[in-house]
Amino acid sequence: MEPKTSRSSVERDEPCDICNAPSLTRSILDVNLGGVFTARICECDHCGFRQIRPRLSPAELKALYSIDYFDSDSAIGFSDYARQQQRYEREAYFLAKQLRKIAPRGRLLEVGCALGFVLHSLTQYSPWDVMGIDVSEFAAYFADQQFGLNVRCTTLEDAKFPDNAFDYILQKDLLEHVRRPRDHLLETRRVLRAGGYLRLITPNGTADLGPVRNLSNDLQRSSKDLLPFLGQVHLSFFTKRHLLRLFSECGFECVRFRNIHIKSGLRALGYLPAKRKKMRAVPVGKLRNELDLSSKTQRPITVPDDPRTDALAEKIRRELAAQRSRLRSWPPYFYFRHIQERMGTWPSFITLGADFGFDFEFLLRKR
Ligand SMILES: [Zn+2]
């Protein structure tokens, strides 16, 4: 079955982001990407890197981050983003401590800042200047309206920041979403000052793809005309080896590495029984639609065109209010949860070099 694409054959032959082999030749499986279109995951014959190919066009990427991405009732994106607000607050508290050690003040950029929870909390705990960018029009609008943050709706590549503009860049769950990971990292390095830090969290591609492959195999055996549904719309599936090579070749040194979410990692990798079937399958073709891909270019924050904007913003505000608890905003509680979370966060030497985390966390420094 040939995935439906509107991409040119030039894109089809782009080299591997990791090893620069001429193309990713081996086709692994087809998936439904966020209910928007069918896409094919391919593998590089030389280094084993897996990625959706042909690459998405900028307009297709934008179509994936519609307003539904942040709606808790939608099947795609963050299903419980607001519910996790206090986790983001905790993360900001510990990040502020880290920033204090680097310098009393500085400039921080969060790429993929979503609704702005981390940045907003950071402004309460740190005097650093913070800024965010996100490709979702709704997210940038919400972060601006709700928290008055300095945000722009753009990709890093389109933002055209000056050289050495930031002292610290945060990229949580971002690299797996960008169109060209190598170019993205080179651009990150350009806007980071020499010696500046990049904190990057991205899924362990093997764990991320494990349940998808299992489901795809099951579906093929049952000969049903269904495809695995990728609600989180990841485009690249990195191993640690791939990432370390990419970082080094893009001019970063790795200061710290951690496996995080060990339990879910072991489940996804098949070492522990799967908790509950979370993956969904969707009929082939049914959710594919002809997209209007007339590309919208970057523009300042305005009210997004989608008529559901205000209703969704209000819904998220209600969800936030419902989740608020005084105890959970109390620093001793932060430490309690921090220690709990550390139990699921292991450096590689504990796992004897094997990587069982569902996610990887790197602290990188610009060489
Ligand atoms: Zn390769």
mmCIF file of C-alpha atoms and ligand atoms in Angstrom:
data_model
loop_
_atom_site.group_PDB
_atom_site.id
_atom_site.type_symbol
_atom_site.label_atom_id
_atom_site.label_comp_id
_atom_site.label_asym_id
_atom_site.label_seq_id
_atom_site.Cartn_x
_atom_site.Cartn_y
_atom_site.Cartn_z
ATOM 1 C CA MET A 1 0.000 0.000 0.000
ATOM 2 C CA GLU A 2 1.435 3.324 -1.047
ATOM 3 C CA PRO A 3 1.075 6.074 1.570
ATOM 4 C CA LYS A 4 -0.845 9.065 0.347
ATOM 5 C CA THR A 5 1.493 12.002 0.136
ATOM 6 C CA SER A 6 1.753 15.240 -1.694
ATOM 7 C CA ARG A 7 5.505 15.429 -1.316
ATOM 8 C CA SER A 8 7.967 15.730 -4.135
ATOM 9 C CA SER A 9 10.397 13.041 -5.227
ATOM 10 C CA VAL A 10 13.231 15.407 -4.302
ATOM 11 C CA GLU A 11 12.265 15.106 -0.621
ATOM 12 C CA ARG A 12 12.028 11.353 -1.052
ATOM 13 C CA ASP A 13 15.775 11.036 -1.565
ATOM 14 C CA GLU A 14 17.040 13.167 1.287
ATOM 15 C CA PRO A 15 20.001 11.662 3.123
ATOM 16 C CA CYS A 16 19.894 10.066 6.577
ATOM 17 C CA ASP A 17 20.059 12.648 9.400
ATOM 18 C CA ILE A 18 22.458 10.492 11.383
ATOM 19 C CA CYS A 19 24.958 8.905 8.974
ATOM 20 C CA ASN A 20 24.344 10.858 5.766
ATOM 21 C CA ALA A 21 23.574 7.697 3.747
ATOM 22 C CA PRO A 22 21.768 8.786 0.537
ATOM 23 C CA SER A 23 18.312 7.693 1.720
ATOM 24 C CA LEU A 24 16.338 5.623 4.206
ATOM 25 C CA THR A 25 15.642 2.683 1.946
ATOM 26 C CA ARG A 26 13.956 0.034 4.052
ATOM 27 C CA SER A 27 10.266 0.492 4.727
ATOM 28 C CA ILE A 28 9.248 -0.730 8.201
ATOM 29 C CA LEU A 29 5.545 -0.028 8.600
ATOM 30 C CA ASP A 30 2.728 2.355 7.779
ATOM 31 C CA VAL A 31 0.952 4.388 10.431
ATOM 32 C CA ASN A 32 -1.820 6.914 10.677
ATOM 33 C CA LEU A 33 -0.299 10.179 11.848
ATOM 34 C CA GLY A 34 -2.639 12.031 14.196
ATOM 35 C CA GLY A 35 -5.720 11.207 12.131
ATOM 36 C CA VAL A 36 -4.404 13.592 9.479
ATOM 37 C CA PHE A 37 -2.687 11.298 6.995
ATOM 38 C CA THR A 38 -0.984 7.974 6.446
ATOM 39 C CA ALA A 39 2.777 7.942 6.666
ATOM 40 C CA ARG A 40 5.547 5.393 6.315
ATOM 41 C CA ILE A 41 8.305 4.688 8.826
ATOM 42 C CA CYS A 42 11.576 3.832 7.042
ATOM 43 C CA GLU A 43 14.923 2.582 8.280
ATOM 44 C CA CYS A 44 18.468 3.472 7.229
ATOM 45 C CA ASP A 45 20.395 0.451 5.951
ATOM 46 C CA HIS A 46 23.650 1.834 7.276
ATOM 47 C CA CYS A 47 22.929 3.071 10.800
ATOM 48 C CA GLY A 48 19.455 1.700 11.565
ATOM 49 C CA PHE A 49 17.899 5.125 12.171
ATOM 50 C CA ARG A 50 14.114 5.144 11.756
ATOM 51 C CA GLN A 51 12.091 8.089 10.588
ATOM 52 C CA ILE A 52 8.885 8.988 8.767
ATOM 53 C CA ARG A 53 9.770 9.359 5.087
ATOM 54 C CA PRO A 54 9.255 11.209 2.840
ATOM 55 C CA ARG A 55 9.679 14.116 5.209
ATOM 56 C CA LEU A 56 6.620 16.167 6.034
ATOM 57 C CA SER A 57 6.270 19.528 4.338
ATOM 58 C CA PRO A 58 5.999 22.581 6.625
ATOM 59 C CA ALA A 59 2.283 22.794 5.778
ATOM 60 C CA GLU A 60 1.732 19.147 6.702
ATOM 61 C CA LEU A 61 3.573 19.708 9.975
ATOM 62 C CA LYS A 62 1.311 22.626 10.772
ATOM 63 C CA ALA A 63 -1.756 20.512 10.027
ATOM 64 C CA LEU A 64 -0.672 18.051 12.744
ATOM 65 C CA TYR A 65 -0.685 20.740 15.429
ATOM 66 C CA SER A 66 -4.240 21.898 15.025
ATOM 67 C CA ILE A 67 -6.193 23.148 18.040
ATOM 68 C CA ASP A 68 -7.078 19.507 18.836
ATOM 69 C CA TYR A 69 -3.505 18.837 19.944
ATOM 70 C CA PHE A 70 -4.174 20.514 23.307
ATOM 71 C CA ASP A 71 -7.783 19.393 23.779
ATOM 72 C CA SER A 72 -8.035 16.761 26.517
ATOM 73 C CA ASP A 73 -10.999 15.188 24.708
ATOM 74 C CA SER A 74 -9.130 14.739 21.460
ATOM 75 C CA ALA A 75 -7.299 11.540 20.512
ATOM 76 C CA ILE A 76 -4.140 13.331 19.483
ATOM 77 C CA GLY A 77 -1.442 15.281 21.273
ATOM 78 C CA PHE A 78 -1.473 15.882 25.025
ATOM 79 C CA SER A 79 -4.484 14.212 26.525
ATOM 80 C CA ASP A 80 -3.944 15.595 30.035
ATOM 81 C CA TYR A 81 -1.704 18.589 29.650
ATOM 82 C CA ALA A 82 -3.524 20.760 32.177
ATOM 83 C CA ARG A 83 -3.575 17.940 34.697
ATOM 84 C CA GLN A 84 0.211 17.919 34.597
ATOM 85 C CA GLN A 85 0.580 21.623 35.280
ATOM 86 C CA GLN A 86 1.911 21.041 38.784
ATOM 87 C CA ARG A 87 4.517 18.622 37.471
ATOM 88 C CA TYR A 88 5.751 21.360 35.151
ATOM 89 C CA GLU A 89 5.827 23.731 38.097
ATOM 90 C CA ARG A 90 8.052 21.280 39.978
ATOM 91 C CA GLU A 91 10.343 20.934 36.991
ATOM 92 C CA ALA A 92 10.632 24.713 36.776
ATOM 93 C CA TYR A 93 11.528 24.887 40.479
ATOM 94 C CA PHE A 94 14.489 22.512 40.004
ATOM 95 C CA LEU A 95 15.469 24.087 36.689
ATOM 96 C CA ALA A 96 15.617 27.491 38.434
ATOM 97 C CA LYS A 97 18.094 25.993 40.924
ATOM 98 C CA GLN A 98 20.211 24.721 38.041
ATOM 99 C CA LEU A 99 20.129 28.130 36.348
ATOM 100 C CA ARG A 100 21.242 29.843 39.572
ATOM 101 C CA LYS A 101 24.374 27.705 39.535
ATOM 102 C CA ILE A 102 25.153 28.777 35.960
ATOM 103 C CA ALA A 103 24.638 32.530 36.389
ATOM 104 C CA PRO A 104 22.482 34.878 38.464
ATOM 105 C CA ARG A 105 20.782 36.072 35.285
ATOM 106 C CA GLY A 106 20.659 34.968 31.683
ATOM 107 C CA ARG A 107 18.471 34.321 28.677
ATOM 108 C CA LEU A 108 16.541 31.089 28.338
ATOM 109 C CA LEU A 109 14.612 29.866 25.302
ATOM 110 C CA GLU A 110 12.144 27.002 25.382
ATOM 111 C CA VAL A 111 11.617 25.526 21.929
ATOM 112 C CA GLY A 112 8.224 23.819 21.857
ATOM 113 C CA CYS A 113 6.928 25.667 24.925
ATOM 114 C CA ALA A 114 3.340 24.396 24.418
ATOM 115 C CA LEU A 115 0.916 26.297 26.688
ATOM 116 C CA GLY A 116 3.808 27.917 28.569
ATOM 117 C CA PHE A 117 3.512 26.141 31.950
ATOM 118 C CA VAL A 118 7.250 25.605 32.482
ATOM 119 C CA LEU A 119 8.152 29.150 31.418
ATOM 120 C CA HIS A 120 5.415 30.694 33.518
ATOM 121 C CA SER A 121 6.543 28.811 36.631
ATOM 122 C CA LEU A 122 10.147 29.645 35.860
ATOM 123 C CA THR A 123 9.364 33.360 35.999
ATOM 124 C CA GLN A 124 8.214 32.834 39.616
ATOM 125 C CA TYR A 125 11.383 31.042 40.699
ATOM 126 C CA SER A 126 14.112 32.629 38.602
ATOM 127 C CA PRO A 127 15.129 36.132 37.526
ATOM 128 C CA TRP A 128 16.296 34.818 34.125
ATOM 129 C CA ASP A 129 14.666 36.286 31.007
ATOM 130 C CA VAL A 130 12.589 33.578 29.383
ATOM 131 C CA MET A 131 11.131 33.237 25.934
ATOM 132 C CA GLY A 132 9.211 30.477 24.155
ATOM 133 C CA ILE A 133 8.346 29.400 20.647
ATOM 134 C CA ASP A 134 5.817 26.812 19.487
ATOM 135 C CA VAL A 135 4.413 25.785 16.111
ATOM 136 C CA SER A 136 0.888 25.545 17.506
ATOM 137 C CA GLU A 137 -1.021 28.762 16.988
ATOM 138 C CA PHE A 138 -3.355 27.920 19.837
ATOM 139 C CA ALA A 139 -0.513 27.151 22.260
ATOM 140 C CA ALA A 140 1.294 30.403 21.537
ATOM 141 C CA TYR A 141 -1.979 32.318 21.846
ATOM 142 C CA PHE A 142 -2.798 30.685 25.203
ATOM 143 C CA ALA A 143 0.704 31.250 26.641
ATOM 144 C CA ASP A 144 0.491 34.893 25.634
ATOM 145 C CA GLN A 145 -3.054 35.501 26.889
ATOM 146 C CA GLN A 146 -2.940 33.456 30.072
ATOM 147 C CA PHE A 147 0.565 34.197 31.329
ATOM 148 C CA GLY A 148 1.716 37.215 29.335
ATOM 149 C CA LEU A 149 4.802 35.313 28.259
ATOM 150 C CA ASN A 150 7.186 36.349 25.511
ATOM 151 C CA VAL A 151 6.179 33.698 22.950
ATOM 152 C CA ARG A 152 6.141 33.422 19.190
ATOM 153 C CA CYS A 153 4.373 30.986 16.910
ATOM 154 C CA THR A 154 7.217 29.668 14.781
ATOM 155 C CA THR A 155 9.771 26.894 14.358
ATOM 156 C CA LEU A 156 13.332 27.526 15.508
ATOM 157 C CA GLU A 157 14.505 27.469 11.902
ATOM 158 C CA ASP A 158 12.025 30.190 10.909
ATOM 159 C CA ALA A 159 12.562 32.314 14.026
ATOM 160 C CA LYS A 160 15.903 33.643 12.725
ATOM 161 C CA PHE A 161 17.293 34.569 16.132
ATOM 162 C CA PRO A 162 20.708 36.274 16.131
ATOM 163 C CA ASP A 163 23.873 34.227 16.797
ATOM 164 C CA ASN A 164 24.668 33.433 20.465
ATOM 165 C CA ALA A 165 21.313 34.862 21.582
ATOM 166 C CA PHE A 166 20.662 32.474 24.494
ATOM 167 C CA ASP A 167 22.524 31.052 27.517
ATOM 168 C CA TYR A 168 20.247 28.050 28.016
ATOM 169 C CA ILE A 169 17.862 26.274 25.655
ATOM 170 C CA LEU A 170 15.213 23.838 26.769
ATOM 171 C CA GLN A 171 13.792 21.253 24.336
ATOM 172 C CA LYS A 172 11.450 18.816 26.001
ATOM 173 C CA ASP A 173 9.874 16.206 23.739
ATOM 174 C CA LEU A 174 10.738 18.229 20.681
ATOM 175 C CA LEU A 175 13.491 16.615 18.600
ATOM 176 C CA GLU A 176 11.228 13.704 17.620
ATOM 177 C CA HIS A 177 8.768 16.228 16.136
ATOM 178 C CA VAL A 178 11.064 18.371 13.975
ATOM 179 C CA ARG A 179 11.325 17.940 10.210
ATOM 180 C CA ARG A 180 15.130 17.813 9.995
ATOM 181 C CA PRO A 181 16.785 16.891 13.308
ATOM 182 C CA ARG A 182 20.363 17.618 12.167
ATOM 183 C CA ASP A 183 19.536 21.057 10.765
ATOM 184 C CA HIS A 184 17.500 21.757 13.873
ATOM 185 C CA LEU A 185 20.442 20.996 16.171
ATOM 186 C CA LEU A 186 22.831 23.069 14.081
ATOM 187 C CA GLU A 187 20.419 25.981 14.337
ATOM 188 C CA THR A 188 20.104 25.404 18.107
ATOM 189 C CA ARG A 189 23.881 25.574 18.396
ATOM 190 C CA ARG A 190 24.053 28.776 16.355
ATOM 191 C CA VAL A 191 21.658 30.669 18.640
ATOM 192 C CA LEU A 192 23.316 29.340 21.827
ATOM 193 C CA ARG A 193 26.323 31.211 23.209
ATOM 194 C CA ALA A 194 29.666 29.382 23.460
ATOM 195 C CA GLY A 195 29.583 27.242 26.606
ATOM 196 C CA GLY A 196 25.783 27.598 26.779
ATOM 197 C CA TYR A 197 23.580 24.641 27.716
ATOM 198 C CA LEU A 198 20.957 22.648 25.870
ATOM 199 C CA ARG A 199 18.708 20.442 27.984
ATOM 200 C CA LEU A 200 17.027 17.948 25.723
ATOM 201 C CA ILE A 201 14.478 15.245 26.507
ATOM 202 C CA THR A 202 13.372 12.864 23.782
ATOM 203 C CA PRO A 203 11.876 9.359 23.720
ATOM 204 C CA ASN A 204 13.983 6.231 23.475
ATOM 205 C CA GLY A 205 13.039 5.433 19.856
ATOM 206 C CA THR A 206 13.199 1.675 20.395
ATOM 207 C CA ALA A 207 10.735 1.862 23.293
ATOM 208 C CA ASP A 208 8.588 4.402 21.463
ATOM 209 C CA LEU A 209 8.254 2.199 18.391
ATOM 210 C CA GLY A 210 7.973 -1.154 20.211
ATOM 211 C CA PRO A 211 4.204 -1.120 20.877
ATOM 212 C CA VAL A 212 3.559 0.338 17.390
ATOM 213 C CA ARG A 213 5.425 -2.531 15.722
ATOM 214 C CA ASN A 214 3.620 -5.108 17.866
ATOM 215 C CA LEU A 215 0.257 -3.651 16.952
ATOM 216 C CA SER A 216 1.203 -3.445 13.282
ATOM 217 C CA ASN A 217 2.219 -7.138 13.297
ATOM 218 C CA ASP A 218 -1.055 -8.108 15.005
ATOM 219 C CA LEU A 219 -3.041 -6.133 12.440
ATOM 220 C CA GLN A 220 -1.224 -7.731 9.544
ATOM 221 C CA ARG A 221 -1.858 -11.200 10.939
ATOM 222 C CA SER A 222 -5.548 -10.477 11.377
ATOM 223 C CA SER A 223 -5.564 -9.104 7.820
ATOM 224 C CA LYS A 224 -7.804 -6.249 8.926
ATOM 225 C CA ASP A 225 -7.558 -3.080 6.925
ATOM 226 C CA LEU A 226 -6.318 -1.070 9.903
ATOM 227 C CA LEU A 227 -3.239 0.968 10.766
ATOM 228 C CA PRO A 228 -1.643 1.896 14.105
ATOM 229 C CA PHE A 229 -2.687 5.372 15.166
ATOM 230 C CA LEU A 230 0.165 7.676 16.219
ATOM 231 C CA GLY A 231 -1.577 10.324 18.308
ATOM 232 C CA GLN A 232 1.634 11.971 19.498
ATOM 233 C CA VAL A 233 2.845 12.344 15.905
ATOM 234 C CA HIS A 234 6.516 11.512 16.421
ATOM 235 C CA LEU A 235 8.520 11.644 13.194
ATOM 236 C CA SER A 236 11.928 10.288 14.265
ATOM 237 C CA PHE A 237 12.881 7.321 16.448
ATOM 238 C CA PHE A 238 16.376 7.748 17.907
ATOM 239 C CA THR A 239 18.535 5.326 19.843
ATOM 240 C CA LYS A 240 21.058 6.747 22.311
ATOM 241 C CA ARG A 241 23.871 5.884 19.897
ATOM 242 C CA HIS A 242 22.190 7.914 17.139
ATOM 243 C CA LEU A 243 21.694 10.864 19.438
ATOM 244 C CA LEU A 244 25.250 10.919 20.771
ATOM 245 C CA ARG A 245 26.611 10.869 17.231
ATOM 246 C CA LEU A 246 24.263 13.641 16.146
ATOM 247 C CA PHE A 247 25.107 15.844 19.154
ATOM 248 C CA SER A 248 28.827 15.384 18.706
ATOM 249 C CA GLU A 249 28.721 16.125 14.969
ATOM 250 C CA CYS A 250 26.561 19.202 15.592
ATOM 251 C CA GLY A 251 29.098 20.664 18.034
ATOM 252 C CA PHE A 252 27.778 19.676 21.476
ATOM 253 C CA GLU A 253 29.475 17.836 24.299
ATOM 254 C CA CYS A 254 27.352 15.617 26.534
ATOM 255 C CA VAL A 255 27.604 16.753 30.152
ATOM 256 C CA ARG A 256 24.978 14.410 31.583
ATOM 257 C CA PHE A 257 22.788 11.563 30.386
ATOM 258 C CA ARG A 258 19.902 9.841 32.140
ATOM 259 C CA ASN A 259 17.336 7.173 31.366
ATOM 260 C CA ILE A 260 13.984 8.415 32.618
ATOM 261 C CA HIS A 261 10.649 6.607 33.123
ATOM 262 C CA ILE A 262 12.328 3.224 33.541
ATOM 263 C CA LYS A 263 9.126 1.336 34.317
ATOM 264 C CA SER A 264 7.265 2.448 31.194
ATOM 265 C CA GLY A 265 10.463 1.841 29.219
ATOM 266 C CA LEU A 266 10.682 -1.769 30.416
ATOM 267 C CA ARG A 267 7.006 -2.232 29.553
ATOM 268 C CA ALA A 268 7.373 -0.788 26.052
ATOM 269 C CA LEU A 269 10.473 -2.884 25.410
ATOM 270 C CA GLY A 270 8.624 -6.032 26.430
ATOM 271 C CA TYR A 271 10.612 -6.822 29.636
ATOM 272 C CA LEU A 272 7.551 -6.208 31.797
ATOM 273 C CA PRO A 273 3.963 -7.064 30.886
ATOM 274 C CA ALA A 274 2.159 -4.240 29.114
ATOM 275 C CA LYS A 275 -0.140 -2.435 31.511
ATOM 276 C CA ARG A 276 -3.093 -1.980 29.232
ATOM 277 C CA LYS A 277 -3.498 -1.740 25.502
ATOM 278 C CA LYS A 278 -3.110 1.936 24.873
ATOM 279 C CA MET A 279 -2.391 1.841 21.158
ATOM 280 C CA ARG A 280 -5.315 2.315 18.833
ATOM 281 C CA ALA A 281 -5.809 1.155 15.278
ATOM 282 C CA VAL A 282 -7.762 3.121 12.701
ATOM 283 C CA PRO A 283 -9.199 2.088 9.350
ATOM 284 C CA VAL A 284 -6.807 2.614 6.491
ATOM 285 C CA GLY A 285 -7.931 5.549 4.438
ATOM 286 C CA LYS A 286 -10.892 6.519 6.557
ATOM 287 C CA LEU A 287 -9.099 9.258 8.414
ATOM 288 C CA ARG A 288 -6.993 10.348 5.488
ATOM 289 C CA ASN A 289 -8.285 13.557 4.118
ATOM 290 C CA GLU A 290 -7.255 15.815 1.337
ATOM 291 C CA LEU A 291 -5.557 18.601 3.181
ATOM 292 C CA ASP A 292 -5.737 22.174 2.177
ATOM 293 C CA LEU A 293 -2.021 22.714 2.301
ATOM 294 C CA SER A 294 -1.969 26.343 1.304
ATOM 295 C CA SER A 295 0.799 27.197 3.711
ATOM 296 C CA LYS A 296 0.267 29.825 6.357
ATOM 297 C CA THR A 297 3.482 31.601 7.129
ATOM 298 C CA GLN A 298 4.728 32.775 10.488
ATOM 299 C CA ARG A 299 2.888 35.738 11.911
ATOM 300 C CA PRO A 300 2.634 37.539 15.236
ATOM 301 C CA ILE A 301 0.303 36.175 17.885
ATOM 302 C CA THR A 302 -3.262 36.818 16.892
ATOM 303 C CA VAL A 303 -6.434 35.017 17.812
ATOM 304 C CA PRO A 304 -6.206 31.732 15.881
ATOM 305 C CA ASP A 305 -8.738 31.352 13.067
ATOM 306 C CA ASP A 306 -10.286 28.296 14.654
ATOM 307 C CA PRO A 307 -13.716 29.243 16.077
ATOM 308 C CA ARG A 308 -13.164 26.856 19.007
ATOM 309 C CA THR A 309 -10.213 28.892 20.346
ATOM 310 C CA ASP A 310 -11.955 30.753 23.182
ATOM 311 C CA ALA A 311 -13.975 27.734 24.274
ATOM 312 C CA LEU A 312 -10.860 25.555 24.470
ATOM 313 C CA ALA A 313 -8.884 28.238 26.318
ATOM 314 C CA GLU A 314 -11.713 28.468 28.843
ATOM 315 C CA LYS A 315 -11.866 24.679 29.178
ATOM 316 C CA ILE A 316 -8.123 24.517 29.901
ATOM 317 C CA ARG A 317 -8.476 27.277 32.506
ATOM 318 C CA ARG A 318 -11.205 25.253 34.225
ATOM 319 C CA GLU A 319 -9.052 22.119 34.115
ATOM 320 C CA LEU A 320 -6.175 24.071 35.636
ATOM 321 C CA ALA A 321 -8.339 25.436 38.431
ATOM 322 C CA ALA A 322 -9.692 21.962 39.185
ATOM 323 C CA GLN A 323 -6.191 20.549 39.476
ATOM 324 C CA ARG A 324 -4.823 23.259 41.720
ATOM 325 C CA SER A 325 -3.821 22.112 45.180
ATOM 326 C CA ARG A 326 -1.921 24.113 47.760
ATOM 327 C CA LEU A 327 -0.037 21.107 49.034
ATOM 328 C CA ARG A 328 1.260 20.281 45.586
ATOM 329 C CA SER A 329 2.711 23.782 45.166
ATOM 330 C CA TRP A 330 4.670 23.483 48.414
ATOM 331 C CA PRO A 331 8.467 23.110 47.966
ATOM 332 C CA PRO A 332 8.811 20.213 50.481
ATOM 333 C CA TYR A 333 6.265 18.347 48.338
ATOM 334 C CA PHE A 334 8.445 19.135 45.286
ATOM 335 C CA TYR A 335 11.366 17.378 47.005
ATOM 336 C CA PHE A 336 9.201 14.417 47.985
ATOM 337 C CA ARG A 337 8.072 13.933 44.354
ATOM 338 C CA HIS A 338 11.568 14.661 43.073
ATOM 339 C CA ILE A 339 12.986 11.767 45.095
ATOM 340 C CA GLN A 340 10.113 9.528 43.968
ATOM 341 C CA GLU A 341 10.778 10.405 40.336
ATOM 342 C CA ARG A 342 14.496 9.811 40.755
ATOM 343 C CA MET A 343 13.717 6.156 41.467
ATOM 344 C CA GLY A 344 12.604 5.885 37.851
ATOM 345 C CA THR A 345 15.618 7.826 36.542
ATOM 346 C CA TRP A 346 18.858 5.942 36.123
ATOM 347 C CA PRO A 347 22.190 6.843 34.588
ATOM 348 C CA SER A 348 23.551 4.331 32.072
ATOM 349 C CA PHE A 349 26.223 2.911 34.382
ATOM 350 C CA ILE A 350 23.538 1.443 36.648
ATOM 351 C CA THR A 351 21.940 -0.367 33.694
ATOM 352 C CA LEU A 352 25.407 -1.485 32.517
ATOM 353 C CA GLY A 353 25.189 0.662 29.391
ATOM 354 C CA ALA A 354 21.816 -0.732 28.272
ATOM 355 C CA ASP A 355 19.089 1.875 27.940
ATOM 356 C CA PHE A 356 15.753 0.952 29.439
ATOM 357 C CA GLY A 357 14.254 4.392 29.926
ATOM 358 C CA PHE A 358 11.154 5.320 28.004
ATOM 359 C CA ASP A 359 12.777 8.733 27.610
ATOM 360 C CA PHE A 360 16.331 10.028 27.456
ATOM 361 C CA GLU A 361 17.493 13.217 29.116
ATOM 362 C CA PHE A 362 20.674 14.952 28.008
ATOM 363 C CA LEU A 363 22.414 18.022 29.288
ATOM 364 C CA LEU A 364 24.630 19.261 26.448
ATOM 365 C CA ARG A 365 27.098 22.117 26.234
ATOM 366 C CA LYS A 366 28.032 24.038 23.105
ATOM 367 C CA ARG A 367 31.649 23.349 22.208
HETATM 368 ZN ZN ZN B 1 21.798 6.331 8.566
#
